[in-house]
PDB file of N, CA and C in Angstrom:
ATOM      1  N   GLN L  51     160.642 229.078 -68.267  1.00 61.00           N
ATOM      2  CA  GLN L  51     160.519 228.242 -69.262  1.00 61.00           C
ATOM      3  C   GLN L  51     160.272 226.727 -68.459  1.00 61.00           C
ATOM      4  N   ILE L  52     159.087 226.195 -68.949  1.00 66.00           N
ATOM      5  CA  ILE L  52     158.522 225.125 -68.542  1.00 66.00           C
ATOM      6  C   ILE L  52     157.919 224.080 -69.378  1.00 66.00           C
ATOM      7  N   ASN L  53     158.521 222.687 -69.137  1.00 68.00           N
ATOM      8  CA  ASN L  53     157.698 221.576 -70.089  1.00 68.00           C
ATOM      9  C   ASN L  53     156.691 220.935 -69.057  1.00 68.00           C
ATOM     10  N   LEU L  54     155.528 221.061 -69.698  1.00 70.00           N
ATOM     11  CA  LEU L  54     154.395 220.511 -69.045  1.00 70.00           C
ATOM     12  C   LEU L  54     153.985 218.937 -69.813  1.00 70.00           C
ATOM     13  N   LYS L  55     155.088 218.432 -69.858  1.00 72.00           N
ATOM     14  CA  LYS L  55     154.947 217.059 -70.418  1.00 72.00           C
ATOM     15  C   LYS L  55     153.819 216.126 -69.687  1.00 72.00           C
ATOM     16  N   GLY L  56     153.172 215.642 -70.479  1.00 75.00           N
ATOM     17  CA  GLY L  56     151.873 214.667 -69.841  1.00 75.00           C
ATOM     18  C   GLY L  56     150.987 215.418 -69.146  1.00 75.00           C
ATOM     19  N   LEU L  57     150.868 216.512 -69.197  1.00 76.00           N
ATOM     20  CA  LEU L  57     149.840 217.536 -68.714  1.00 76.00           C
ATOM     21  C   LEU L  57     148.913 218.012 -69.802  1.00 76.00           C
ATOM     22  N   GLU L  58     147.437 217.716 -69.592  1.00 77.00           N
ATOM     23  CA  GLU L  58     146.704 218.032 -70.617  1.00 77.00           C
ATOM     24  C   GLU L  58     145.465 219.041 -70.015  1.00 77.00           C
ATOM     25  N   PHE L  59     145.320 220.134 -70.843  1.00 77.00           N
ATOM     26  CA  PHE L  59     144.616 221.270 -70.649  1.00 77.00           C
ATOM     27  C   PHE L  59     143.192 220.986 -71.513  1.00 77.00           C
ATOM     28  N   VAL L  60     142.145 221.346 -70.517  1.00 80.00           N
ATOM     29  CA  VAL L  60     140.981 221.362 -71.424  1.00 80.00           C
ATOM     30  C   VAL L  60     140.252 222.736 -71.464  1.00 80.00           C
ATOM     31  N   PRO L  61     140.179 223.168 -72.825  1.00 80.00           N
ATOM     32  CA  PRO L  61     139.758 224.742 -72.635  1.00 80.00           C
ATOM     33  C   PRO L  61     138.394 224.908 -71.928  1.00 80.00           C
ATOM     34  N   PRO L  62     138.208 225.941 -71.456  1.00 85.00           N
ATOM     35  CA  PRO L  62     139.197 227.272 -71.472  1.00 85.00           C
ATOM     36  C   PRO L  62     140.102 226.891 -70.111  1.00 85.00           C
ATOM     37  N   VAL L  63     141.024 227.467 -70.258  1.00 82.00           N
ATOM     38  CA  VAL L  63     142.129 227.510 -69.060  1.00 82.00           C
ATOM     39  C   VAL L  63     142.321 228.513 -68.765  1.00 82.00           C
ATOM     40  N   THR L  64     142.650 228.883 -67.282  1.00 84.00           N
ATOM     41  CA  THR L  64     142.868 230.275 -66.614  1.00 84.00           C
ATOM     42  C   THR L  64     144.179 230.037 -66.092  1.00 84.00           C
ATOM     43  N   PHE L  65     145.458 231.130 -66.499  1.00 82.00           N
ATOM     44  CA  PHE L  65     146.584 231.147 -65.375  1.00 82.00           C
ATOM     45  C   PHE L  65     146.382 232.346 -64.839  1.00 82.00           C
ATOM     46  N   VAL L  66     146.469 232.337 -63.624  1.00 85.00           N
ATOM     47  CA  VAL L  66     146.706 233.190 -62.284  1.00 85.00           C
ATOM     48  C   VAL L  66     148.366 233.447 -62.104  1.00 85.00           C
ATOM     49  N   LEU L  67     148.460 234.813 -62.065  1.00 87.00           N
ATOM     50  CA  LEU L  67     149.727 235.243 -61.300  1.00 87.00           C
ATOM     51  C   LEU L  67     149.914 234.980 -60.148  1.00 87.00           C
ATOM     52  N   GLU L  68     150.842 234.138 -59.435  1.00 89.00           N
ATOM     53  CA  GLU L  68     150.671 234.237 -58.094  1.00 89.00           C
ATOM     54  C   GLU L  68     151.307 235.315 -57.367  1.00 89.00           C
ATOM     55  N   CYS L  69     152.398 235.895 -57.958  1.00 90.00           N
ATOM     56  CA  CYS L  69     153.424 237.000 -57.508  1.00 90.00           C
ATOM     57  C   CYS L  69     153.928 237.865 -58.646  1.00 90.00           C
ATOM     58  N   GLY L  70     154.471 239.175 -58.277  1.00 90.00           N
ATOM     59  CA  GLY L  70     154.936 240.210 -59.102  1.00 90.00           C
ATOM     60  C   GLY L  70     153.871 240.820 -60.213  1.00 90.00           C
ATOM     61  N   ALA L  71     154.002 241.782 -60.824  1.00 88.00           N
ATOM     62  CA  ALA L  71     153.138 242.528 -61.553  1.00 88.00           C
ATOM     63  C   ALA L  71     153.016 242.245 -63.122  1.00 88.00           C
ATOM     64  N   GLY L  72     153.641 241.214 -63.575  1.00 84.00           N
ATOM     65  CA  GLY L  72     153.838 240.892 -64.813  1.00 84.00           C
ATOM     66  C   GLY L  72     154.453 241.836 -65.727  1.00 84.00           C
ATOM     67  N   PRO L  73     154.461 242.031 -67.039  1.00 87.00           N
ATOM     68  CA  PRO L  73     153.514 241.217 -68.024  1.00 87.00           C
ATOM     69  C   PRO L  73     153.889 240.005 -67.908  1.00 87.00           C
ATOM     70  N   VAL L  74     153.234 238.861 -68.203  1.00 84.00           N
ATOM     71  CA  VAL L  74     153.269 237.625 -68.493  1.00 84.00           C
ATOM     72  C   VAL L  74     152.903 237.232 -69.986  1.00 84.00           C
ATOM     73  N   TYR L  75     153.772 236.775 -70.687  1.00 85.00           N
ATOM     74  CA  TYR L  75     153.472 236.349 -72.119  1.00 85.00           C
ATOM     75  C   TYR L  75     153.613 234.713 -72.113  1.00 85.00           C
ATOM     76  N   LEU L  76     152.382 234.033 -72.656  1.00 82.00           N
ATOM     77  CA  LEU L  76     152.242 232.644 -72.877  1.00 82.00           C
ATOM     78  C   LEU L  76     152.427 231.996 -74.183  1.00 82.00           C
ATOM     79  N   SER L  77     153.160 231.156 -74.777  1.00 81.00           N
ATOM     80  CA  SER L  77     153.098 230.598 -75.939  1.00 81.00           C
ATOM     81  C   SER L  77     153.246 229.145 -75.876  1.00 81.00           C
ATOM     82  N   GLY L  78     152.765 228.281 -76.840  1.00 79.00           N
ATOM     83  CA  GLY L  78     152.972 227.048 -76.541  1.00 79.00           C
ATOM     84  C   GLY L  78     153.130 226.233 -77.760  1.00 79.00           C
ATOM     85  N   GLN L  79     153.467 225.199 -78.005  1.00 77.00           N
ATOM     86  CA  GLN L  79     153.747 224.330 -79.179  1.00 77.00           C
ATOM     87  C   GLN L  79     153.369 223.071 -79.106  1.00 77.00           C
ATOM     88  N   HIS L  80     152.238 222.581 -79.910  1.00 75.00           N
ATOM     89  CA  HIS L  80     151.777 221.131 -80.001  1.00 75.00           C
ATOM     90  C   HIS L  80     152.983 220.169 -80.842  1.00 75.00           C
ATOM     91  N   VAL L  81     153.596 219.357 -80.134  1.00 73.00           N
ATOM     92  CA  VAL L  81     154.194 218.433 -81.050  1.00 73.00           C
ATOM     93  C   VAL L  81     153.886 216.871 -80.618  1.00 73.00           C
ATOM     94  N   THR L  82     153.574 216.339 -81.894  1.00 73.00           N
ATOM     95  CA  THR L  82     153.089 214.650 -82.041  1.00 73.00           C
ATOM     96  C   THR L  82     154.135 213.913 -82.440  1.00 73.00           C
ATOM     97  N   LEU L  83     154.942 213.077 -82.014  1.00 72.00           N
ATOM     98  CA  LEU L  83     155.665 212.027 -82.539  1.00 72.00           C
ATOM     99  C   LEU L  83     155.104 210.983 -82.715  1.00 72.00           C
ATOM    100  N   GLU L  84     155.001 210.259 -84.222  1.00 70.00           N
ATOM    101  CA  GLU L  84     154.691 209.058 -84.294  1.00 70.00           C
ATOM    102  C   GLU L  84     155.687 208.302 -84.969  1.00 70.00           C
ATOM    103  N   ASP L  85     155.116 206.909 -84.986  1.00 68.00           N
ATOM    104  CA  ASP L  85     156.155 206.044 -85.939  1.00 68.00           C
ATOM    105  C   ASP L  85     155.696 205.903 -87.055  1.00 68.00           C
ATOM    106  N   ASP L  86     155.384 206.457 -88.195  1.00 63.00           N
ATOM    107  CA  ASP L  86     154.386 206.292 -89.606  1.00 63.00           C
ATOM    108  C   ASP L  86     155.470 206.067 -90.441  1.00 63.00           C
ATOM    109  N   HIS L  87     155.492 204.597 -90.982  1.00 63.00           N
ATOM    110  CA  HIS L  87     156.465 204.324 -92.246  1.00 63.00           C
ATOM    111  C   HIS L  87     156.115 204.878 -93.451  1.00 63.00           C
ATOM    112  N   ARG L  88     154.392 205.349 -93.431  1.00 66.00           N
ATOM    113  CA  ARG L  88     154.012 205.922 -94.455  1.00 66.00           C
ATOM    114  C   ARG L  88     154.761 207.063 -94.872  1.00 66.00           C
ATOM    115  N   TYR L  89     154.879 207.954 -93.987  1.00 65.00           N
ATOM    116  CA  TYR L  89     155.465 209.250 -93.728  1.00 65.00           C
ATOM    117  C   TYR L  89     156.565 209.104 -94.649  1.00 65.00           C
ATOM    118  N   GLU L  90     157.596 208.325 -93.773  1.00 70.00           N
ATOM    119  CA  GLU L  90     158.941 208.157 -94.363  1.00 70.00           C
ATOM    120  C   GLU L  90     159.212 207.798 -95.812  1.00 70.00           C
ATOM    121  N   ALA L  91     158.247 206.816 -96.202  1.00 72.00           N
ATOM    122  CA  ALA L  91     157.903 206.280 -97.663  1.00 72.00           C
ATOM    123  C   ALA L  91     157.496 207.726 -98.580  1.00 72.00           C
ATOM    124  N   HIS L  92     156.717 208.543 -98.136  1.00 70.00           N
ATOM    125  CA  HIS L  92     156.338 209.782 -98.906  1.00 70.00           C
ATOM    126  C   HIS L  92     157.327 210.491 -99.039  1.00 70.00           C
ATOM    127  N   GLU L  93     158.309 210.810 -97.892  1.00 77.00           N
ATOM    128  CA  GLU L  93     159.202 211.534 -97.789  1.00 77.00           C
ATOM    129  C   GLU L  93     160.358 211.064 -98.528  1.00 77.00           C
ATOM    130  N   GLU L  94     160.618 209.743 -98.735  1.00 78.00           N
ATOM    131  CA  GLU L  94     161.431 209.550 -99.632  1.00 78.00           C
ATOM    132  C   GLU L  94     161.295 209.538-101.123  1.00 78.00           C
ATOM    133  N   GLU L  95     159.898 209.445-101.508  1.00 81.00           N
ATOM    134  CA  GLU L  95     159.623 209.652-103.054  1.00 81.00           C
ATOM    135  C   GLU L  95     159.757 211.374-103.421  1.00 81.00           C
ATOM    136  N   LEU L  96     159.358 212.260-102.458  1.00 79.00           N
ATOM    137  CA  LEU L  96     159.789 213.571-102.739  1.00 79.00           C
ATOM    138  C   LEU L  96     161.289 213.677-102.871  1.00 79.00           C
ATOM    139  N   LEU L  97     161.897 213.202-102.127  1.00 82.00           N
ATOM    140  CA  LEU L  97     163.395 213.200-102.085  1.00 82.00           C
ATOM    141  C   LEU L  97     163.999 212.701-103.508  1.00 82.00           C
ATOM    142  N   GLU L  98     163.097 211.621-104.261  1.00 83.00           N
ATOM    143  CA  GLU L  98     163.653 211.269-105.393  1.00 83.00           C
ATOM    144  C   GLU L  98     163.254 212.026-106.783  1.00 83.00           C
ATOM    145  N   GLU L  99     161.879 212.468-106.492  1.00 80.00           N
ATOM    146  CA  GLU L  99     161.342 213.453-107.173  1.00 80.00           C
ATOM    147  C   GLU L  99     162.055 214.684-107.466  1.00 80.00           C
ATOM    148  N   ASP L 100     162.493 215.040-106.344  1.00 77.00           N
ATOM    149  CA  ASP L 100     163.468 216.452-106.354  1.00 77.00           C
ATOM    150  C   ASP L 100     164.850 215.887-107.274  1.00 77.00           C
ATOM    151  N   ALA L 101     165.387 214.962-107.119  1.00 76.00           N
ATOM    152  CA  ALA L 101     166.573 214.382-107.649  1.00 76.00           C
ATOM    153  C   ALA L 101     166.149 214.318-109.206  1.00 76.00           C
ATOM    154  N   ASP L 102     165.353 213.694-109.503  1.00 74.00           N
ATOM    155  CA  ASP L 102     164.930 213.522-111.052  1.00 74.00           C
ATOM    156  C   ASP L 102     164.568 214.991-111.718  1.00 74.00           C
ATOM    157  N   ASP L 103     164.186 215.939-111.008  1.00 72.00           N
ATOM    158  CA  ASP L 103     163.653 217.212-111.448  1.00 72.00           C
ATOM    159  C   ASP L 103     165.316 217.759-111.690  1.00 72.00           C
ATOM    160  N   GLU L 104     166.329 217.874-110.790  1.00 68.00           N
ATOM    161  CA  GLU L 104     167.427 218.460-111.229  1.00 68.00           C
ATOM    162  C   GLU L 104     168.136 217.651-112.108  1.00 68.00           C
ATOM    163  N   ASP L 105     167.805 216.430-112.255  1.00 67.00           N
ATOM    164  CA  ASP L 105     168.627 215.861-113.304  1.00 67.00           C
ATOM    165  C   ASP L 105     168.045 216.200-114.764  1.00 67.00           C
ATOM    166  N   ASP L 106     166.853 216.402-115.112  1.00 67.00           N
ATOM    167  CA  ASP L 106     165.949 217.145-116.079  1.00 67.00           C
ATOM    168  C   ASP L 106     166.572 218.224-116.533  1.00 67.00           C
ATOM    169  N   ALA L 107     166.652 219.163-115.010  1.00 69.00           N
ATOM    170  CA  ALA L 107     167.308 220.298-115.236  1.00 69.00           C
ATOM    171  C   ALA L 107     168.786 220.442-116.082  1.00 69.00           C
ATOM    172  N   ARG L 108     169.282 219.780-115.324  1.00 70.00           N
ATOM    173  CA  ARG L 108     170.748 219.707-116.012  1.00 70.00           C
ATOM    174  C   ARG L 108     170.824 218.793-117.490  1.00 70.00           C
ATOM    175  N   ALA L 109     170.037 218.193-118.011  1.00 72.00           N
ATOM    176  CA  ALA L 109     170.207 217.968-119.159  1.00 72.00           C
ATOM    177  C   ALA L 109     169.502 218.804-120.101  1.00 72.00           C
ATOM    178  N   ALA L 110     168.493 219.674-119.696  1.00 74.00           N
ATOM    179  CA  ALA L 110     167.810 220.851-120.662  1.00 74.00           C
ATOM    180  C   ALA L 110     169.103 221.600-120.700  1.00 74.00           C
ATOM    181  N   GLN L 111     170.027 221.914-119.714  1.00 72.00           N
ATOM    182  CA  GLN L 111     170.819 223.007-119.837  1.00 72.00           C
ATOM    183  C   GLN L 111     172.136 222.687-120.529  1.00 72.00           C
ATOM    184  N   ASP L 112     172.505 221.293-120.388  1.00 72.00           N
ATOM    185  CA  ASP L 112     173.404 220.830-121.201  1.00 72.00           C
ATOM    186  C   ASP L 112     173.188 220.493-122.890  1.00 72.00           C
ATOM    187  N   GLY L 113     171.718 220.451-123.021  1.00 65.00           N
ATOM    188  CA  GLY L 113     171.358 220.384-124.530  1.00 65.00           C
ATOM    189  C   GLY L 113     171.145 221.770-125.192  1.00 65.00           C
ATOM    190  N   ASP L 114     171.345 222.826-124.327  1.00 57.00           N
ATOM    191  CA  ASP L 114     171.233 224.446-124.869  1.00 57.00           C
ATOM    192  C   ASP L 114     172.432 224.798-125.438  1.00 57.00           C
TER     193      ASP L 114
END
């Protein structure tokens, strides 16, 4: 496993096995971290909506 932080690849990319017979499996994950207050506000709104939905469901159940 290797972390290639700060290394950018421009497609197409070729990997060459320097020694051994393989097989070699490559996988990757692109992660972008941003300090975005709009996202945090949106996340809070979603949590509030979920809480309101749970309250509505309890009120409907209690009314039955």
